PDB file of C-alpha atoms in Angstrom:
ATOM      1  CA  UNK A1065       5.452 -18.902 -13.788  1.00 90.00           C
ATOM      2  CA  UNK A1066       8.563 -16.944 -12.808  1.00 92.00           C
ATOM      3  CA  UNK A1067       7.500 -14.126 -15.106  1.00 93.00           C
ATOM      4  CA  UNK A1068       3.902 -14.405 -13.871  1.00 95.00           C
ATOM      5  CA  UNK A1069       5.140 -13.869 -10.303  1.00 96.00           C
ATOM      6  CA  UNK A1070       6.945 -10.685 -11.359  1.00 96.00           C
ATOM      7  CA  UNK A1071       3.855  -9.443 -13.212  1.00 96.00           C
ATOM      8  CA  UNK A1072       1.730 -10.109 -10.121  1.00 97.00           C
ATOM      9  CA  UNK A1073       4.200  -8.210  -7.936  1.00 96.00           C
ATOM     10  CA  UNK A1074       4.007  -5.247 -10.313  1.00 96.00           C
ATOM     11  CA  UNK A1075       0.183  -5.345 -10.285  1.00 97.00           C
ATOM     12  CA  UNK A1076       0.166  -5.228  -6.479  1.00 96.00           C
ATOM     13  CA  UNK A1077       2.740  -2.418  -6.547  1.00 95.00           C
ATOM     14  CA  UNK A1078       0.668  -0.320  -8.950  1.00 95.00           C
ATOM     15  CA  UNK A1079      -2.465  -0.915  -6.873  1.00 96.00           C
ATOM     16  CA  UNK A1080      -0.658   0.173  -3.720  1.00 94.00           C
ATOM     17  CA  UNK A1081       0.533   3.353  -5.438  1.00 93.00           C
ATOM     18  CA  UNK A1082      -3.068   4.149  -6.315  1.00 95.00           C
ATOM     19  CA  UNK A1083      -4.114   3.654  -2.684  1.00 94.00           C
ATOM     20  CA  UNK A1084      -1.316   5.857  -1.383  1.00 91.00           C
ATOM     21  CA  UNK A1085      -2.168   8.638  -3.838  1.00 92.00           C
ATOM     22  CA  UNK A1086      -5.830   8.469  -2.811  1.00 95.00           C
ATOM     23  CA  UNK A1087      -4.776   8.780   0.841  1.00 92.00           C
ATOM     24  CA  UNK A1088      -2.502  11.723   0.015  1.00 89.00           C
ATOM     25  CA  UNK A1089      -5.416  13.459  -1.734  1.00 92.00           C
ATOM     26  CA  UNK A1090      -7.266  13.566   1.602  1.00 93.00           C
ATOM     27  CA  UNK A1091      -4.602  16.052   2.826  1.00 91.00           C
ATOM     28  CA  UNK A1092      -3.795  13.865   5.851  1.00 91.00           C
ATOM     29  CA  UNK A1093      -1.411  16.383   7.482  1.00 89.00           C
ATOM     30  CA  UNK A1094      -1.389  20.028   8.386  1.00 89.00           C
ATOM     31  CA  UNK A1095       1.608  21.919   9.753  1.00 88.00           C
ATOM     32  CA  UNK A1096       1.741  24.796  12.230  1.00 88.00           C
ATOM     33  CA  UNK A1097       4.458  27.059  13.596  1.00 87.00           C
ATOM     34  CA  UNK A1098       5.274  26.858  17.291  1.00 90.00           C
ATOM     35  CA  UNK A1099       7.839  28.653  19.477  1.00 91.00           C
ATOM     36  CA  UNK A1100       8.925  27.988  23.046  1.00 92.00           C
ATOM     37  CA  UNK A1101       8.490  30.513  25.850  1.00 92.00           C
ATOM     38  CA  UNK A1102      12.109  31.666  25.628  1.00 90.00           C
ATOM     39  CA  UNK A1103      11.934  32.341  21.871  1.00 89.00           C
ATOM     40  CA  UNK A1104      14.965  30.105  21.347  1.00 89.00           C
ATOM     41  CA  UNK A1105      13.310  27.135  19.660  1.00 90.00           C
ATOM     42  CA  UNK A1106      11.063  27.412  16.617  1.00 89.00           C
ATOM     43  CA  UNK A1107       9.306  24.348  15.249  1.00 90.00           C
ATOM     44  CA  UNK A1108       7.156  23.142  12.362  1.00 89.00           C
ATOM     45  CA  UNK A1109       4.655  20.802  14.029  1.00 91.00           C
ATOM     46  CA  UNK A1110       2.624  18.139  12.215  1.00 91.00           C
ATOM     47  CA  UNK A1111      -0.966  17.255  12.972  1.00 92.00           C
ATOM     48  CA  UNK A1112      -2.436  14.052  11.552  1.00 91.00           C
ATOM     49  CA  UNK A1113      -6.011  14.123  10.267  1.00 92.00           C
ATOM     50  CA  UNK A1114      -6.042  10.787   8.457  1.00 91.00           C
ATOM     51  CA  UNK A1115      -3.732   8.025   9.678  1.00 87.00           C
ATOM     52  CA  UNK A1116      -2.247   5.860   6.909  1.00 87.00           C
ATOM     53  CA  UNK A1117      -3.588   2.259   6.886  1.00 89.00           C
ATOM     54  CA  UNK A1118      -0.218   0.850   7.900  1.00 86.00           C
ATOM     55  CA  UNK A1119      -1.215  -2.773   8.482  1.00 88.00           C
ATOM     56  CA  UNK A1120      -3.091  -3.027   5.183  1.00 91.00           C
ATOM     57  CA  UNK A1121      -0.208  -1.535   3.217  1.00 91.00           C
ATOM     58  CA  UNK A1122       2.296  -3.728   5.023  1.00 89.00           C
ATOM     59  CA  UNK A1123       0.414  -6.856   3.977  1.00 92.00           C
ATOM     60  CA  UNK A1124       0.430  -5.724   0.345  1.00 93.00           C
ATOM     61  CA  UNK A1125       4.161  -4.950   0.477  1.00 92.00           C
ATOM     62  CA  UNK A1126       4.791  -8.378   2.001  1.00 92.00           C
ATOM     63  CA  UNK A1127       2.960 -10.045  -0.897  1.00 94.00           C
ATOM     64  CA  UNK A1128       4.991  -8.039  -3.406  1.00 96.00           C
ATOM     65  CA  UNK A1129       8.295  -9.123  -1.901  1.00 95.00           C
ATOM     66  CA  UNK A1130       7.181 -12.738  -1.576  1.00 95.00           C
ATOM     67  CA  UNK A1131       6.121 -12.895  -5.217  1.00 96.00           C
ATOM     68  CA  UNK A1132       9.505 -11.523  -6.266  1.00 97.00           C
ATOM     69  CA  UNK A1133      11.383 -14.005  -4.079  1.00 96.00           C
ATOM     70  CA  UNK A1134       9.258 -16.904  -5.335  1.00 96.00           C
ATOM     71  CA  UNK A1135       9.875 -15.911  -8.944  1.00 97.00           C
ATOM     72  CA  UNK A1136      13.556 -16.814  -8.529  1.00 96.00           C
ATOM     73  CA  UNK A1137      12.735 -20.259  -7.115  1.00 94.00           C
ATOM     74  CA  UNK A1138      10.184 -20.828  -9.890  1.00 95.00           C
ATOM     75  CA  UNK A1139      12.832 -19.864 -12.412  1.00 95.00           C
ATOM     76  CA  UNK A1140      15.505 -22.356 -11.411  1.00 93.00           C
ATOM     77  CA  UNK A1141      12.919 -25.079 -10.809  1.00 93.00           C
ATOM     78  CA  UNK A1142      11.877 -24.682 -14.451  1.00 93.00           C
ATOM     79  CA  UNK A1143      15.514 -24.622 -15.563  1.00 93.00           C
ATOM     80  CA  UNK A1144      16.292 -27.784 -13.575  1.00 91.00           C
ATOM     81  CA  UNK A1145      13.329 -29.626 -15.107  1.00 91.00           C
ATOM     82  CA  UNK A1146      14.357 -28.428 -18.575  1.00 90.00           C
ATOM     83  CA  UNK A1147      18.016 -29.388 -18.249  1.00 88.00           C
ATOM     84  CA  UNK A1148      17.893 -32.630 -16.282  1.00 84.00           C
ATOM     85  CA  UNK A1149      14.358 -33.307 -15.012  1.00 78.00           C
ATOM     86  CA  UNK A1150      15.907 -33.365 -11.514  1.00 80.00           C
ATOM     87  CA  UNK A1151      14.428 -30.522  -9.442  1.00 82.00           C
ATOM     88  CA  UNK A1152      14.538 -32.184  -6.029  1.00 83.00           C
ATOM     89  CA  UNK A1153      15.602 -29.727  -3.301  1.00 83.00           C
ATOM     90  CA  UNK A1154      16.187 -26.957  -5.843  1.00 89.00           C
ATOM     91  CA  UNK A1155      16.246 -23.435  -4.408  1.00 89.00           C
ATOM     92  CA  UNK A1156      17.633 -20.123  -5.609  1.00 94.00           C
ATOM     93  CA  UNK A1157      20.379 -19.083  -3.156  1.00 93.00           C
ATOM     94  CA  UNK A1158      20.874 -15.465  -2.104  1.00 94.00           C
ATOM     95  CA  UNK A1159      24.167 -15.122  -0.252  1.00 92.00           C
ATOM     96  CA  UNK A1160      26.313 -12.283   1.077  1.00 91.00           C
ATOM     97  CA  UNK A1161      29.505 -14.345   0.688  1.00 91.00           C
ATOM     98  CA  UNK A1162      30.549 -16.887  -1.961  1.00 89.00           C
ATOM     99  CA  UNK A1163      28.322 -19.942  -2.060  1.00 82.00           C
ATOM    100  CA  UNK A1164      29.236 -22.662   0.423  1.00 85.00           C
ATOM    101  CA  UNK A1165      28.819 -26.393  -0.146  1.00 82.00           C
ATOM    102  CA  UNK A1166      25.257 -26.417   1.189  1.00 80.00           C
ATOM    103  CA  UNK A1167      24.225 -23.554  -1.117  1.00 80.00           C
ATOM    104  CA  UNK A1168      25.817 -25.304  -4.092  1.00 83.00           C
ATOM    105  CA  UNK A1169      24.037 -28.562  -3.214  1.00 84.00           C
ATOM    106  CA  UNK A1170      20.726 -26.765  -3.812  1.00 85.00           C
ATOM    107  CA  UNK A1171      21.683 -26.028  -7.420  1.00 88.00           C
ATOM    108  CA  UNK A1172      23.790 -29.120  -8.182  1.00 87.00           C
ATOM    109  CA  UNK A1173      21.424 -30.371 -10.904  1.00 88.00           C
ATOM    110  CA  UNK A1174      21.863 -27.193 -12.948  1.00 90.00           C
ATOM    111  CA  UNK A1175      24.366 -26.853 -15.784  1.00 91.00           C
ATOM    112  CA  UNK A1176      27.709 -25.128 -15.244  1.00 92.00           C
ATOM    113  CA  UNK A1177      26.683 -22.012 -17.247  1.00 94.00           C
ATOM    114  CA  UNK A1178      23.538 -21.576 -15.135  1.00 93.00           C
ATOM    115  CA  UNK A1179      25.434 -22.057 -11.864  1.00 92.00           C
ATOM    116  CA  UNK A1180      27.948 -19.455 -13.053  1.00 93.00           C
ATOM    117  CA  UNK A1181      25.126 -17.046 -13.908  1.00 95.00           C
ATOM    118  CA  UNK A1182      23.631 -17.549 -10.437  1.00 94.00           C
ATOM    119  CA  UNK A1183      26.995 -16.802  -8.855  1.00 94.00           C
ATOM    120  CA  UNK A1184      27.419 -13.586 -10.870  1.00 95.00           C
ATOM    121  CA  UNK A1185      24.100 -12.105  -9.689  1.00 95.00           C
ATOM    122  CA  UNK A1186      24.700 -12.793  -5.977  1.00 95.00           C
ATOM    123  CA  UNK A1187      24.857  -9.821  -3.557  1.00 94.00           C
ATOM    124  CA  UNK A1188      28.619 -10.236  -3.159  1.00 93.00           C
ATOM    125  CA  UNK A1189      28.984  -9.567  -6.881  1.00 93.00           C
ATOM    126  CA  UNK A1190      26.206  -7.011  -7.468  1.00 92.00           C
ATOM    127  CA  UNK A1191      25.580  -4.012  -5.266  1.00 87.00           C
ATOM    128  CA  UNK A1192      23.667  -0.807  -5.859  1.00 87.00           C
ATOM    129  CA  UNK A1193      25.150   2.589  -4.959  1.00 85.00           C
ATOM    130  CA  UNK A1194      21.755   4.026  -3.993  1.00 81.00           C
ATOM    131  CA  UNK A1195      21.028   1.338  -1.380  1.00 84.00           C
ATOM    132  CA  UNK A1196      22.807   0.369   1.850  1.00 82.00           C
ATOM    133  CA  UNK A1197      22.652  -3.309   0.836  1.00 87.00           C
ATOM    134  CA  UNK A1198      22.513  -5.117  -2.529  1.00 92.00           C
ATOM    135  CA  UNK A1199      18.932  -5.411  -3.841  1.00 93.00           C
ATOM    136  CA  UNK A1200      18.785  -9.211  -3.643  1.00 95.00           C
ATOM    137  CA  UNK A1201      20.012  -9.126  -0.032  1.00 93.00           C
ATOM    138  CA  UNK A1202      17.213  -6.714   0.875  1.00 92.00           C
ATOM    139  CA  UNK A1203      14.689  -8.929  -0.939  1.00 94.00           C
ATOM    140  CA  UNK A1204      15.877 -11.994   0.991  1.00 94.00           C
ATOM    141  CA  UNK A1205      15.949 -10.278   4.378  1.00 90.00           C
ATOM    142  CA  UNK A1206      12.544  -8.643   4.018  1.00 90.00           C
ATOM    143  CA  UNK A1207      10.908 -11.859   2.809  1.00 91.00           C
ATOM    144  CA  UNK A1208      12.482 -13.787   5.708  1.00 89.00           C
ATOM    145  CA  UNK A1209      11.323 -11.126   8.181  1.00 85.00           C
ATOM    146  CA  UNK A1210       7.799 -11.311   6.792  1.00 83.00           C
ATOM    147  CA  UNK A1211       7.627 -15.007   7.723  1.00 82.00           C
ATOM    148  CA  UNK A1212       7.747 -14.109  11.418  1.00 82.00           C
ATOM    149  CA  UNK A1213       6.330 -10.630  11.895  1.00 82.00           C
ATOM    150  CA  UNK A1214       4.614  -7.719  10.191  1.00 77.00           C
ATOM    151  CA  UNK A1215       6.934  -5.558   8.149  1.00 74.00           C
ATOM    152  CA  UNK A1216       7.868  -2.179   9.632  1.00 71.00           C
ATOM    153  CA  UNK A1217       6.200  -0.094   6.980  1.00 67.00           C
ATOM    154  CA  UNK A1218       4.727   3.335   6.497  1.00 56.00           C
ATOM    155  CA  UNK A1219       7.065   5.304   8.669  1.00 63.00           C
ATOM    156  CA  UNK A1220       5.923   8.704   7.443  1.00 71.00           C
ATOM    157  CA  UNK A1221       9.349  10.282   7.495  1.00 70.00           C
ATOM    158  CA  UNK A1222      10.584  13.727   6.525  1.00 74.00           C
ATOM    159  CA  UNK A1223      12.945  12.891   3.700  1.00 69.00           C
ATOM    160  CA  UNK A1224      13.899  16.460   2.799  1.00 70.00           C
ATOM    161  CA  UNK A1225      13.134  19.805   4.325  1.00 70.00           C
ATOM    162  CA  UNK A1226      14.043  23.412   3.644  1.00 74.00           C
ATOM    163  CA  UNK A1227      12.948  26.376   5.711  1.00 75.00           C
ATOM    164  CA  UNK A1228      13.329  30.102   5.558  1.00 76.00           C
ATOM    165  CA  UNK A1229      13.454  32.508   8.481  1.00 76.00           C
ATOM    166  CA  UNK A1230      11.137  35.508   8.324  1.00 78.00           C
ATOM    167  CA  UNK A1231      11.842  38.565  10.393  1.00 73.00           C
ATOM    168  CA  UNK A1232      15.093  39.937  11.758  1.00 63.00           C
ATOM    169  CA  UNK A1233      17.283  37.544  13.701  1.00 60.00           C
ATOM    170  CA  UNK A1234      20.051  38.716  15.991  1.00 58.00           C
ATOM    171  CA  UNK A1235      21.898  35.476  15.434  1.00 59.00           C
ATOM    172  CA  UNK A1236      22.607  33.699  12.171  1.00 65.00           C
ATOM    173  CA  UNK A1237      22.801  29.980  11.588  1.00 69.00           C
ATOM    174  CA  UNK A1238      20.427  28.262  14.034  1.00 80.00           C
ATOM    175  CA  UNK A1239      20.902  24.565  14.716  1.00 84.00           C
ATOM    176  CA  UNK A1240      18.435  22.736  12.462  1.00 82.00           C
ATOM    177  CA  UNK A1241      16.950  19.302  13.087  1.00 85.00           C
ATOM    178  CA  UNK A1242      14.838  17.445  10.497  1.00 84.00           C
ATOM    179  CA  UNK A1243      12.837  14.609  12.041  1.00 84.00           C
ATOM    180  CA  UNK A1244      13.005  11.244  10.238  1.00 78.00           C
ATOM    181  CA  UNK A1245      10.906   8.909  12.372  1.00 78.00           C
ATOM    182  CA  UNK A1246       7.199   8.134  12.719  1.00 82.00           C
ATOM    183  CA  UNK A1247       5.027  11.219  12.337  1.00 86.00           C
ATOM    184  CA  UNK A1248       2.300  11.405  14.962  1.00 87.00           C
ATOM    185  CA  UNK A1249       0.057  14.201  16.187  1.00 89.00           C
ATOM    186  CA  UNK A1250       2.283  16.951  17.544  1.00 91.00           C
ATOM    187  CA  UNK A1251       5.540  15.712  16.036  1.00 90.00           C
ATOM    188  CA  UNK A1252       8.111  18.502  15.596  1.00 89.00           C
ATOM    189  CA  UNK A1253       9.175  17.689  12.049  1.00 88.00           C
ATOM    190  CA  UNK A1254      11.592  20.627  11.703  1.00 87.00           C
ATOM    191  CA  UNK A1255      13.202  22.421  14.613  1.00 88.00           C
ATOM    192  CA  UNK A1256      15.459  25.495  14.620  1.00 86.00           C
ATOM    193  CA  UNK A1257      17.261  26.197  17.880  1.00 89.00           C
ATOM    194  CA  UNK A1258      18.952  29.528  18.577  1.00 87.00           C
ATOM    195  CA  UNK A1259      21.507  30.198  21.273  1.00 85.00           C
ATOM    196  CA  UNK A1260      19.858  33.533  22.167  1.00 84.00           C
ATOM    197  CA  UNK A1261      16.165  34.585  22.203  1.00 85.00           C
ATOM    198  CA  UNK A1262      14.767  35.546  18.793  1.00 84.00           C
ATOM    199  CA  UNK A1263      11.321  37.095  19.409  1.00 84.00           C
ATOM    200  CA  UNK A1264      10.991  38.607  15.936  1.00 82.00           C
ATOM    201  CA  UNK A1265      11.442  35.574  13.674  1.00 81.00           C
ATOM    202  CA  UNK A1266       9.157  32.943  12.192  1.00 80.00           C
ATOM    203  CA  UNK A1267       9.912  29.769  10.275  1.00 79.00           C
ATOM    204  CA  UNK A1268       8.666  29.511   6.718  1.00 78.00           C
ATOM    205  CA  UNK A1269       8.386  26.116   4.980  1.00 77.00           C
ATOM    206  CA  UNK A1270      10.096  26.286   1.590  1.00 74.00           C
ATOM    207  CA  UNK A1271      10.098  22.543   0.930  1.00 76.00           C
ATOM    208  CA  UNK A1272       8.920  19.542   2.896  1.00 78.00           C
ATOM    209  CA  UNK A1273       9.021  16.068   1.367  1.00 80.00           C
ATOM    210  CA  UNK A1274       7.458  13.176   3.252  1.00 81.00           C
ATOM    211  CA  UNK A1275       7.947   9.530   2.312  1.00 81.00           C
ATOM    212  CA  UNK A1276       6.267   6.266   3.211  1.00 83.00           C
ATOM    213  CA  UNK A1277       9.377   4.389   4.225  1.00 80.00           C
ATOM    214  CA  UNK A1278      10.094   0.690   4.520  1.00 80.00           C
ATOM    215  CA  UNK A1279      12.553  -0.364   7.175  1.00 76.00           C
ATOM    216  CA  UNK A1280      15.057  -3.004   6.111  1.00 73.00           C
ATOM    217  CA  UNK A1281      15.618  -6.113   8.173  1.00 63.00           C
ATOM    218  CA  UNK A1282      19.063  -4.745   9.057  1.00 66.00           C
ATOM    219  CA  UNK A1283      21.138  -1.662   8.250  1.00 62.00           C
ATOM    220  CA  UNK A1284      23.776  -1.907   5.557  1.00 56.00           C
ATOM    221  CA  UNK A1285      27.443  -0.890   5.606  1.00 55.00           C
ATOM    222  CA  UNK A1286      26.471   2.773   5.011  1.00 53.00           C
ATOM    223  CA  UNK A1287      24.251   2.712   8.084  1.00 54.00           C
ATOM    224  CA  UNK A1288      20.852   3.387   6.501  1.00 63.00           C
ATOM    225  CA  UNK A1289      18.017   0.987   7.250  1.00 67.00           C
ATOM    226  CA  UNK A1290      15.004   2.531   5.511  1.00 72.00           C
ATOM    227  CA  UNK A1291      14.034   3.756   2.056  1.00 79.00           C
ATOM    228  CA  UNK A1292      11.002   5.113   0.275  1.00 84.00           C
ATOM    229  CA  UNK A1293       8.967   1.997  -0.489  1.00 88.00           C
ATOM    230  CA  UNK A1294       8.334   2.982  -4.114  1.00 89.00           C
ATOM    231  CA  UNK A1295      11.942   3.701  -5.021  1.00 89.00           C
ATOM    232  CA  UNK A1296      13.076   0.545  -3.232  1.00 90.00           C
ATOM    233  CA  UNK A1297      10.574  -1.679  -5.030  1.00 93.00           C
ATOM    234  CA  UNK A1298      11.440  -0.180  -8.418  1.00 94.00           C
ATOM    235  CA  UNK A1299      15.074  -1.155  -7.898  1.00 94.00           C
ATOM    236  CA  UNK A1300      14.313  -4.655  -6.625  1.00 95.00           C
ATOM    237  CA  UNK A1301      11.826  -5.434  -9.417  1.00 96.00           C
ATOM    238  CA  UNK A1302      14.425  -4.329 -11.979  1.00 96.00           C
ATOM    239  CA  UNK A1303      17.041  -6.482 -10.262  1.00 96.00           C
ATOM    240  CA  UNK A1304      14.840  -9.581 -10.268  1.00 97.00           C
ATOM    241  CA  UNK A1305      14.110  -9.064 -13.964  1.00 96.00           C
ATOM    242  CA  UNK A1306      17.853  -8.759 -14.612  1.00 96.00           C
ATOM    243  CA  UNK A1307      18.482 -12.008 -12.728  1.00 96.00           C
ATOM    244  CA  UNK A1308      15.796 -13.831 -14.708  1.00 96.00           C
ATOM    245  CA  UNK A1309      17.179 -12.577 -18.025  1.00 95.00           C
ATOM    246  CA  UNK A1310      20.762 -13.482 -17.051  1.00 95.00           C
ATOM    247  CA  UNK A1311      19.876 -17.033 -16.076  1.00 95.00           C
ATOM    248  CA  UNK A1312      17.590 -17.654 -19.048  1.00 94.00           C
ATOM    249  CA  UNK A1313      20.440 -16.560 -21.314  1.00 94.00           C
ATOM    250  CA  UNK A1314      22.687 -19.184 -19.705  1.00 92.00           C
ATOM    251  CA  UNK A1315      20.298 -22.127 -20.117  1.00 89.00           C
ATOM    252  CA  UNK A1316      21.744 -24.754 -22.410  1.00 75.00           C
TER     253      UNK A1316
END
């Protein structure tokens, strides 16, 4: 059943990807150039023609995370029944610091090799350089958040942006701002601010990458608190599979 939970999470993930691609095919955004009256601030402005179904996607994401979290509990329940037939109170711990006595009580019926394997895959032993927090910590926090409120999903953020400047500017190196929050009608997604008026220039979009971002329950040590939902789920699914394989290998 632990593996079935992971398979179900992947099925939901693939289905969500299909929905997002179908939404993208509707060309939900257009972008225009705007300049202020003083010709000192040039902007790329977004206009939304088809709002993403945020609540619907959030519910799917919540189910994906819950299936992944449950797979770990299913796993050690099965291991406990296999090793000792005592699965009372069993629960897979996910801890940021070494397991305390209460955490260890939840896995006391497991063999020493399995308890060691559980310890080795904890967030305090396994991080990921591409994420602000270890994958299992994000899984735990998001699943806990989902118990009380809707996940903060589908922040259509500008992940990367590159612009060119057409025309002759009397000043080089404008101050550039790339917006990374919710994109609504009229959002200035890229802004170039000059110190002096520049009436003869125009911004040209060279690259603009938008993401559907998932906000973490809390920021990590590096400060970030959101990631592209697809990249984040890929990492967490791989991590859960690694945990399952590590613990199965330790079963006596």
